Short mmCIF file of C-alpha atoms in Angstrom, two decimals:
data_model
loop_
_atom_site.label_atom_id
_atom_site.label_comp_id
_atom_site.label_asym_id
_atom_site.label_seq_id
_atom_site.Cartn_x
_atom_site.Cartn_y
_atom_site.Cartn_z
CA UNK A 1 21.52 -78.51 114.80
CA UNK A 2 20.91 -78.85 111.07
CA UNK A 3 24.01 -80.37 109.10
CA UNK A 4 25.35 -77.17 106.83
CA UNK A 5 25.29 -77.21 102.80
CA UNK A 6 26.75 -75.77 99.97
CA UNK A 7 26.27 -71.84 100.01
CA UNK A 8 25.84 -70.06 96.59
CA UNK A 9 27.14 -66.89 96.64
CA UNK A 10 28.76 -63.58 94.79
CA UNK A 11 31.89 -63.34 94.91
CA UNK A 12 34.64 -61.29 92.73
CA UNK A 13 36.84 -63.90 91.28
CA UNK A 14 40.02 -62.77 89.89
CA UNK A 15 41.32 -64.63 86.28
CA UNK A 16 44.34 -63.18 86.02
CA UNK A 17 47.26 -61.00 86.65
CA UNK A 18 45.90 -57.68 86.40
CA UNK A 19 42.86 -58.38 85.33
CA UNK A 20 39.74 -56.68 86.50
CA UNK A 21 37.67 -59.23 88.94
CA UNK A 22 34.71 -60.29 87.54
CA UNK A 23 31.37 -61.59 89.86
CA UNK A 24 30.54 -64.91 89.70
CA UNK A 25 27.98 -66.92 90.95
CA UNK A 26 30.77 -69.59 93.39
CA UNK A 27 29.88 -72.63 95.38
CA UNK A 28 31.04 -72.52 99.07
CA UNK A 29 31.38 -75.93 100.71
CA UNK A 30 30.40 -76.58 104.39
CA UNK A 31 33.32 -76.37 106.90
CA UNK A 32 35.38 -78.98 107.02
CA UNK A 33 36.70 -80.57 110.92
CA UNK A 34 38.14 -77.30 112.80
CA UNK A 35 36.81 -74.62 110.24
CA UNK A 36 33.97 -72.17 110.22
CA UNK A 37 32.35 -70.16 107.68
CA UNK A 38 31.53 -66.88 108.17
CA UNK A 39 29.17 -64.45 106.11
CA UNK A 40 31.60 -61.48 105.27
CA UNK A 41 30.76 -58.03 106.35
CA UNK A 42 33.40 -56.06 105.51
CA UNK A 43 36.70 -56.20 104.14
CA UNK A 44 39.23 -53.92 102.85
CA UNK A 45 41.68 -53.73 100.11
CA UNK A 46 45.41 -53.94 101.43
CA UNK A 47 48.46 -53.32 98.81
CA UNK A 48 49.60 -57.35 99.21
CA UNK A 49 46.24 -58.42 97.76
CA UNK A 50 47.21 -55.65 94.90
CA UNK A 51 50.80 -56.80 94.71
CA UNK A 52 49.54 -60.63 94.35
CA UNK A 53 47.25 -59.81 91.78
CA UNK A 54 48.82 -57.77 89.28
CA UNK A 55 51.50 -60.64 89.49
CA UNK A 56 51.82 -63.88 87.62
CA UNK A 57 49.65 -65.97 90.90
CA UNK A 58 47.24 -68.99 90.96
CA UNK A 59 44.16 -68.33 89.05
CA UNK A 60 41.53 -68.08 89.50
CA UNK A 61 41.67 -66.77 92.53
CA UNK A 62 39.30 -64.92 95.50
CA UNK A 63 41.62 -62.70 96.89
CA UNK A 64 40.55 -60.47 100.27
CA UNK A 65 42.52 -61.15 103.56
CA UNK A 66 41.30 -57.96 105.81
CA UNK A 67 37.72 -58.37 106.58
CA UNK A 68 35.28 -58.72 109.63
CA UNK A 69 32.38 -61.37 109.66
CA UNK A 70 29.66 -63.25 111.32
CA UNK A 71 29.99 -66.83 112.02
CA UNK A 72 27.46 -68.77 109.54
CA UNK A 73 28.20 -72.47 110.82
CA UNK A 74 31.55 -74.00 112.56
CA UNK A 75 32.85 -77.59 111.38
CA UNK A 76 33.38 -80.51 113.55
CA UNK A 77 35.67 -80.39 116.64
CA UNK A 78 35.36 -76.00 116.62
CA UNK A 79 34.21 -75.42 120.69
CA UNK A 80 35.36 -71.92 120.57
CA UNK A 81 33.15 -70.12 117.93
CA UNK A 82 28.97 -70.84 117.78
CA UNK A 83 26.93 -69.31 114.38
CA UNK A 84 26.44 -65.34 115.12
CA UNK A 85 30.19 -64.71 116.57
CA UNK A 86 31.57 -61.74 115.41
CA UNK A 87 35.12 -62.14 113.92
CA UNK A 88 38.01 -60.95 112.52
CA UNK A 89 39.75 -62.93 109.81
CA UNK A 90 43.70 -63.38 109.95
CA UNK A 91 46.43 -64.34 107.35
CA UNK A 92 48.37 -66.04 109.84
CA UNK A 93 46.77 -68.54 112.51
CA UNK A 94 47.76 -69.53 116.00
CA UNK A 95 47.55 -72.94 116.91
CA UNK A 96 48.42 -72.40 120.48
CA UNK A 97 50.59 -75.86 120.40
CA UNK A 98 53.28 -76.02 118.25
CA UNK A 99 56.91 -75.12 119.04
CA UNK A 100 56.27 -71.37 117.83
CA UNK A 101 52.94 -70.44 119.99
CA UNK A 102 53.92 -72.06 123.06
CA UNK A 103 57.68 -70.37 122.73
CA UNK A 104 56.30 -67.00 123.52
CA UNK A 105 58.97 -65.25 121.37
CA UNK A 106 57.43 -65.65 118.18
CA UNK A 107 53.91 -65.45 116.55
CA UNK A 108 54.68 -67.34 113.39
CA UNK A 109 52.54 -70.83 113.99
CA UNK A 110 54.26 -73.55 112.51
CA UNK A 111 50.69 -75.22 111.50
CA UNK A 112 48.76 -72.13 110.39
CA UNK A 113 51.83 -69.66 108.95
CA UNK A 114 51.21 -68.27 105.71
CA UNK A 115 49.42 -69.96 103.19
CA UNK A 116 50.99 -69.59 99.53
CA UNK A 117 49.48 -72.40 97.70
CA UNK A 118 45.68 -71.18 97.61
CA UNK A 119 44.60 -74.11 99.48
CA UNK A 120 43.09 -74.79 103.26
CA UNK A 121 45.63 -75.78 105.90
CA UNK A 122 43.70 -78.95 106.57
CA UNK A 123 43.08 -81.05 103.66
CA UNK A 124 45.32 -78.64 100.90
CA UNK A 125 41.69 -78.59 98.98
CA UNK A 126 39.44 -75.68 97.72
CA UNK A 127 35.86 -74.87 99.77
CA UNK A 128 35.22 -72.59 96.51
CA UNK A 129 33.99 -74.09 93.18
CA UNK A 130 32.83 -72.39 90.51
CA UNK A 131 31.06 -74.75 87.51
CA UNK A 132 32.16 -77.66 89.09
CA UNK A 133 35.84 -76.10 88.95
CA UNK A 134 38.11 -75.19 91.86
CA UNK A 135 38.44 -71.53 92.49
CA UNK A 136 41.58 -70.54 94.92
CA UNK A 137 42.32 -68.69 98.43
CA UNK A 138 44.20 -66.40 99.19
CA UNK A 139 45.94 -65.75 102.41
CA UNK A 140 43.76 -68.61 103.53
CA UNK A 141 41.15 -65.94 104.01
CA UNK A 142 39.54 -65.27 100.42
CA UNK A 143 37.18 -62.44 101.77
CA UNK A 144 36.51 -60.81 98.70
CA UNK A 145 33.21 -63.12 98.64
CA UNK A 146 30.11 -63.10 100.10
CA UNK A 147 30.63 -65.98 102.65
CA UNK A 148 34.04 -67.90 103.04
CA UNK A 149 35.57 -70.90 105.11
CA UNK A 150 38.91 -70.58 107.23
CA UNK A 151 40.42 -72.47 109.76
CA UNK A 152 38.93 -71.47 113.32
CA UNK A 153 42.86 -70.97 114.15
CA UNK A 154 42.83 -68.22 111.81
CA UNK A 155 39.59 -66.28 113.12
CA UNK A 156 39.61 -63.91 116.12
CA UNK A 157 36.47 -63.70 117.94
CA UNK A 158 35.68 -59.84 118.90
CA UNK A 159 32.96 -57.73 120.81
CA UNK A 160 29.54 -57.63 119.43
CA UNK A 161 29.74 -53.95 120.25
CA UNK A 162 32.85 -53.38 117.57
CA UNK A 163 32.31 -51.86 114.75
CA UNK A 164 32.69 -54.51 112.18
CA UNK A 165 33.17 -52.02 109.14
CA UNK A 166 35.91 -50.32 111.10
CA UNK A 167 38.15 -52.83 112.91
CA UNK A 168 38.27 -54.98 110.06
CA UNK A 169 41.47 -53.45 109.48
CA UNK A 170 43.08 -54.93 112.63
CA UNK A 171 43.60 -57.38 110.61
CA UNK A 172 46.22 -56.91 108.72
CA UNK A 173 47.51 -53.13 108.47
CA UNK A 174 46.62 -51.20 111.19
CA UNK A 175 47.79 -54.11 113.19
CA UNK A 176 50.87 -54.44 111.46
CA UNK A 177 52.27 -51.01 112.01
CA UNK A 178 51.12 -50.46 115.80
CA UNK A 179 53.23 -53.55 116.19
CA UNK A 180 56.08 -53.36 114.65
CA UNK A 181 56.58 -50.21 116.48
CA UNK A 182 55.36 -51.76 119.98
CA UNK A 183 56.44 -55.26 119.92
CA UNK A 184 59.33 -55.39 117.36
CA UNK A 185 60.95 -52.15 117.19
CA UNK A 186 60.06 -51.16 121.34
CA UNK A 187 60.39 -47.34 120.29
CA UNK A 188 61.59 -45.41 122.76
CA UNK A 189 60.13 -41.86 124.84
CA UNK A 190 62.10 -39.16 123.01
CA UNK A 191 63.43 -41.13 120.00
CA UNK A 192 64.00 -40.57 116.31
CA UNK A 193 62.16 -42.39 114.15
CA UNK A 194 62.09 -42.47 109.92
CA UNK A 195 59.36 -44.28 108.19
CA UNK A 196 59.74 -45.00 104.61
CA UNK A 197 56.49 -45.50 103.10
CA UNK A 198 53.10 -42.94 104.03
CA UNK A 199 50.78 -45.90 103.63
CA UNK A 200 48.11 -46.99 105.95
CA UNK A 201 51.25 -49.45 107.31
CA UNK A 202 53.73 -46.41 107.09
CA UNK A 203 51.04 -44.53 108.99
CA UNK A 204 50.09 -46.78 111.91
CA UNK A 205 53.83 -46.88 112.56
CA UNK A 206 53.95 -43.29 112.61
CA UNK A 207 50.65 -43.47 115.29
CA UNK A 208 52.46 -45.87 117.37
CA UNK A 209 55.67 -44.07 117.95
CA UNK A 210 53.60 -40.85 118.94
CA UNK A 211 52.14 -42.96 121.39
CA UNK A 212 54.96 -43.76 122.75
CA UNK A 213 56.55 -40.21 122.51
CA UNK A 214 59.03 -40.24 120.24
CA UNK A 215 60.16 -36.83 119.46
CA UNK A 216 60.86 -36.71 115.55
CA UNK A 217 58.70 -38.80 113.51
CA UNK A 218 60.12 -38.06 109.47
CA UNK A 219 57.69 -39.42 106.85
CA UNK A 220 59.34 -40.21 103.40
CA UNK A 221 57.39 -41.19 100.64
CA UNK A 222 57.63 -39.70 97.03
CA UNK A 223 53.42 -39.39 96.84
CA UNK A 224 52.91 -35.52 97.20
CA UNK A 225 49.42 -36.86 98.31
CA UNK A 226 50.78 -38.86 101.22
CA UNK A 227 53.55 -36.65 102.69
CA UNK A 228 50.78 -33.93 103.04
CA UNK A 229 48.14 -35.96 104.99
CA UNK A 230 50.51 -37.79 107.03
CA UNK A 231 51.01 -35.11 110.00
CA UNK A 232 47.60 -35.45 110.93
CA UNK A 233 48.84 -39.38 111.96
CA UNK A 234 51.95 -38.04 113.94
CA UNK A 235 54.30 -37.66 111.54
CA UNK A 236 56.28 -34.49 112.51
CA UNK A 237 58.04 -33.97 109.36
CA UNK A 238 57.69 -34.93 105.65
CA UNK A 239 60.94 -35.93 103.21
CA UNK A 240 59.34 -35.83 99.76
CA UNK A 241 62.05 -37.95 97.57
CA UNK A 242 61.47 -35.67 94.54
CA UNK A 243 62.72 -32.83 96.23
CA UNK A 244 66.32 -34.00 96.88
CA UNK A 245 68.98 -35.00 93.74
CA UNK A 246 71.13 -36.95 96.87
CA UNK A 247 70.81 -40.27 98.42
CA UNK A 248 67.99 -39.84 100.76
CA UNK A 249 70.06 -41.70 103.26
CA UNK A 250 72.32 -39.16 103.24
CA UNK A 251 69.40 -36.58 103.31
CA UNK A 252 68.35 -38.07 106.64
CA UNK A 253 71.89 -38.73 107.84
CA UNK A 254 71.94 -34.96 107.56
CA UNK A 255 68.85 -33.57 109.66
CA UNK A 256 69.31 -35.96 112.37
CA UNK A 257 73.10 -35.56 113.42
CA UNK A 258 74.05 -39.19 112.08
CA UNK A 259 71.24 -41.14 111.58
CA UNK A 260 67.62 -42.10 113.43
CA UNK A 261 67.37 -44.32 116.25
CA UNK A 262 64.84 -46.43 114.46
CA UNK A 263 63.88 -47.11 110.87
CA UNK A 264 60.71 -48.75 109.08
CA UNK A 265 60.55 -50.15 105.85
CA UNK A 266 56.95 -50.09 104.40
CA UNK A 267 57.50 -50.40 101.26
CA UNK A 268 57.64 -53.27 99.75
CA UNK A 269 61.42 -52.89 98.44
CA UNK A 270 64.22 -54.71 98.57
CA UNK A 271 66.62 -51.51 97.56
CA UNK A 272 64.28 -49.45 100.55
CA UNK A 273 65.55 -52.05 102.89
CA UNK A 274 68.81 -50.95 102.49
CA UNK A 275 68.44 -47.41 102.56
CA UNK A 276 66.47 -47.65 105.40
CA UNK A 277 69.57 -49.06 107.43
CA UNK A 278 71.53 -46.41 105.89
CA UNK A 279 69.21 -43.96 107.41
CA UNK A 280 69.64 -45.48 111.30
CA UNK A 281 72.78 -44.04 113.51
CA UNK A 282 75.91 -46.26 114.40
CA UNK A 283 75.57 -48.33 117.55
CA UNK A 284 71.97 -48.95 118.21
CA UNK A 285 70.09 -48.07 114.97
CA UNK A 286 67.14 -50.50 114.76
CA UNK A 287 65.26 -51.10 111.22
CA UNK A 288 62.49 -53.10 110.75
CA UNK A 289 61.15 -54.25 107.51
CA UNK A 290 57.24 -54.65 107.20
CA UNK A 291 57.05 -54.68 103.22
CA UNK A 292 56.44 -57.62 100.75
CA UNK A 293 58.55 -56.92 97.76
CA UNK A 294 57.01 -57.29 94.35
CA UNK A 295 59.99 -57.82 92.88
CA UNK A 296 63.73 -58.94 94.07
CA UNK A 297 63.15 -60.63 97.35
CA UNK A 298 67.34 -60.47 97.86
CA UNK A 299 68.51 -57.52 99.33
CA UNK A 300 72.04 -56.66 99.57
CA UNK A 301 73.50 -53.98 102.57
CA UNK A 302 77.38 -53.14 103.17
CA UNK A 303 78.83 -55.62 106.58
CA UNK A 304 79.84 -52.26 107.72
CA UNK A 305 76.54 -51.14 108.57
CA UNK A 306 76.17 -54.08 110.90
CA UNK A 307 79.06 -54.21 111.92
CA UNK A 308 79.15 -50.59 113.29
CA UNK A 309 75.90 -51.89 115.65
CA UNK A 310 72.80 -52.02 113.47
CA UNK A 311 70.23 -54.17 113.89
CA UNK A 312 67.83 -55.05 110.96
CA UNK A 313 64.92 -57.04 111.69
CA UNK A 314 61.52 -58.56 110.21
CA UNK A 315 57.87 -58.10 111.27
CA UNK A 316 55.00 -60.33 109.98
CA UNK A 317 51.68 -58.84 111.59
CA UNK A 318 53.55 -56.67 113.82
CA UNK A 319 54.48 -59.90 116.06
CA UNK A 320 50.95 -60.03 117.41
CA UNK A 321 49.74 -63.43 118.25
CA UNK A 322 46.49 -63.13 116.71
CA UNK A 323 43.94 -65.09 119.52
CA UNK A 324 45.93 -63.94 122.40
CA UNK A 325 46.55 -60.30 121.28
CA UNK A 326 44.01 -58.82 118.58
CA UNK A 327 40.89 -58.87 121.31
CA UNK A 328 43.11 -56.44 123.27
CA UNK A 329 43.69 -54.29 120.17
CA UNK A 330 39.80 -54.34 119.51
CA UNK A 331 39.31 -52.88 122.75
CA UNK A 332 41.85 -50.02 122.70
CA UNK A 333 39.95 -48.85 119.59
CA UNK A 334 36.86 -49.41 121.31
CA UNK A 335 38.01 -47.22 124.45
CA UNK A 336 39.49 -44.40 121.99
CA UNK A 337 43.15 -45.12 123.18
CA UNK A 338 44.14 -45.91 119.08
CA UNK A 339 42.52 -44.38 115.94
CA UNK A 340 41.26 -46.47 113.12
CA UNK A 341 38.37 -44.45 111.60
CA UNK A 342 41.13 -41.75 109.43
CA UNK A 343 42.77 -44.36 107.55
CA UNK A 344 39.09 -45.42 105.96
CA UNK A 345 39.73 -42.87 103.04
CA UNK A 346 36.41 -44.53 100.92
CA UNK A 347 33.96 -46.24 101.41
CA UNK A 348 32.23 -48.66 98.58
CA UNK A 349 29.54 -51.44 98.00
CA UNK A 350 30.76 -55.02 96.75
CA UNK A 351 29.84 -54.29 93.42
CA UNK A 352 32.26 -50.74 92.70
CA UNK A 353 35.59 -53.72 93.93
CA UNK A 354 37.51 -52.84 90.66
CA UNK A 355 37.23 -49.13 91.73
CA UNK A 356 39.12 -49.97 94.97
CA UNK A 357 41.85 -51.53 93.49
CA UNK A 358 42.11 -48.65 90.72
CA UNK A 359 42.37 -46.34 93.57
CA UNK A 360 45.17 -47.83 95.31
CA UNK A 361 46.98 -48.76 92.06
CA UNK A 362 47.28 -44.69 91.77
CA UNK A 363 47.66 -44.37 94.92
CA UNK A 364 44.52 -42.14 95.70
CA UNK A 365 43.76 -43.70 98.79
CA UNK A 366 44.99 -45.46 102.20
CA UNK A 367 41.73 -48.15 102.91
CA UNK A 368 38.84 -48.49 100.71
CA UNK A 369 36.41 -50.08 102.82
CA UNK A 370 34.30 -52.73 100.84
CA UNK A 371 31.03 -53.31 102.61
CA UNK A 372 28.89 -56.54 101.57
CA UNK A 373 25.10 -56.86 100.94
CA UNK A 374 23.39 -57.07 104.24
#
């Protein structure tokens, strides 16, 4: 088998905060021991690649963390993936070794958790260069380029019979709300259940607990737009936050006799967090927070509210283990049991990428779909 080279590629290389990305002509190095690098197919534009670029990050940077691909060539030591796999990228890996993975209560992998730095697991180097110059990853995915290199532990090989342009986004959203509904918050048959935030997070949440059969499931967002598409997902009822001068705790307090058996936090705020434990009834009112703040990471909540029995809890991916669980996931789509194909609001080539992240910085749209040259 030949040995692999440098790739030169397009990719859309972001400068700086806020910037628009600009396509550049990058150099992709061969995969290192235990990586692979995969020709991108699709990818779409989740609000953390949004929040991370309009703030003061590593540049220059390829951001792009929700995609689907085709193995291009695996690195030394990879057994499980051959060149023409079909895969889904992930932001966090599973080594299947270390104290985390083989614990079975956890799917944060101590080896290949999230990457912050813009650098590969293995070596803390770049595999993008651009005039000689390192260029930076992002979620140790960078898939908003024509090919890319991650760490096999952080690919998920799928059915060649998946649509690649659809389930990319089992790999981060979609994902993340089924399971933090399913595996984090357990939502109950006959339940009440708030979701703050009518994103495509909010939304899969919202999906989720109507497969399980909750009986009220109250969407509040402050997006006209949002709160008026989001019964076709299984949201029941709509709390629009312009429409009410009090605390919308106390709003939701109100219409469910004392509070919701479970709460979700999609957000991305710290000052949500708390109102989202407001929102949950004393004794066994569960909220789980999915969002990644912008701003203020600290939160700050009453004792009381614990105290009286609330539980508040965090979700990263939904507490799938991506190798063991995400094939499973794949299938269910595949066999029509979960819906992916509504939350695809556009669809655009490589070249409109600015437009996608206009759209979601106005909030026009859930997933804009960014399909690569073929």
């Amino acid at each position: 088998m030949a040995t692999p080279q440098v790739i030169t590629c397009k990719a859309a290389v972001a400068w700086g905060a806020g910037e628009p990305l600009v396509m550049e002509e990058v150099e992709v190095s061969p995969p290192q021991p235990m990586e692979i690098r995969i020709k991108v197919v699709s990818t779409s534009l989740c609000r953390s690649d949004l929040s991370a670029w309009e703030s003061h990050a590593i540049f220059p940077r390829i951001f792009g963390h929700e995609a689907s691909g085709i193995v291009e060539s695996v690195g030394l030591g990879v057994t499980e993936f051959k060149e023409g796999d079909h895969v889904l990228t992930v932001f966090i890996g599973e080594c299947m070794a270390c104290r985390q993975c083989t614990s079975g209560k956890s799917n944060i992998c101590q080896v290949l958790g999230l990457e912050r730095r813009g650098l590969m697991h293995s070596d803390q180097k770049t595999r993008f260069s651009l005039k000689g110059k390192p260029v930076y990853h992002y979620c140790a995915v960078s898939s908003f380029s024509e090919y890319t290199v991650i760490h096999s532990g952080c690919a998920v090989k799928v059915s060649p019979h998946a649509p690649l342009e659809k389930i990319c986004l089992l790999s981060c959203g979609v994902a993340a709300g089924l399971g933090a509904a399913w595996n984090v918050a357990d939502v109950s048959e006959g339940s009440t259940v708030v979701i703050f935030g009518l994103g495509t997070v909010g939304l899969s949440v919202a999906q989720a607990a109507k497969l399980r059969g909750a009986s009220r499931i109250i969407g509040v967002d402050n997006n006209p737009h949002k709160c008026e598409n989001a019964k076709a997902f299984g949201v029941t009822e709509v709390v629009d936050t312009n429409s009410y001068k009090e605390p919308i705790a106390q709003v939701i307090k109100h219409i469910t006799d004392g509070g919701a058996d479970f709460s979700f936090e999609c957000v991305g705020d710290t000052d949500m967090i708390t109102t989202a434990l407001q929102s949950c009834c004393d004794g066994w009112g569960l909220t789980v927070t999915l969002g990644v703040p912008k701003a203020k990471p600290e939160m700050s909540a009453h004792y009381g509210l614990l105290l009286m029995g609330r539980t508040l809890k965090g979700s990263l991916f939904g507490g799938w283990k991506p190798k063991s669980d995400l094939p499973s996931l794949v299938e269910k789509y595949v066999n029509k049991e979960i819906q992916i194909d509504d939350y695809i609001t556009h669809n655009l080539p490589f070249d409109d990428i600015n437009k996608a992240f206009n759209l979601m910085k106005e909030g026009k749209c859930l997933r804009c779909v960014i399909h690569m040259p073929r």
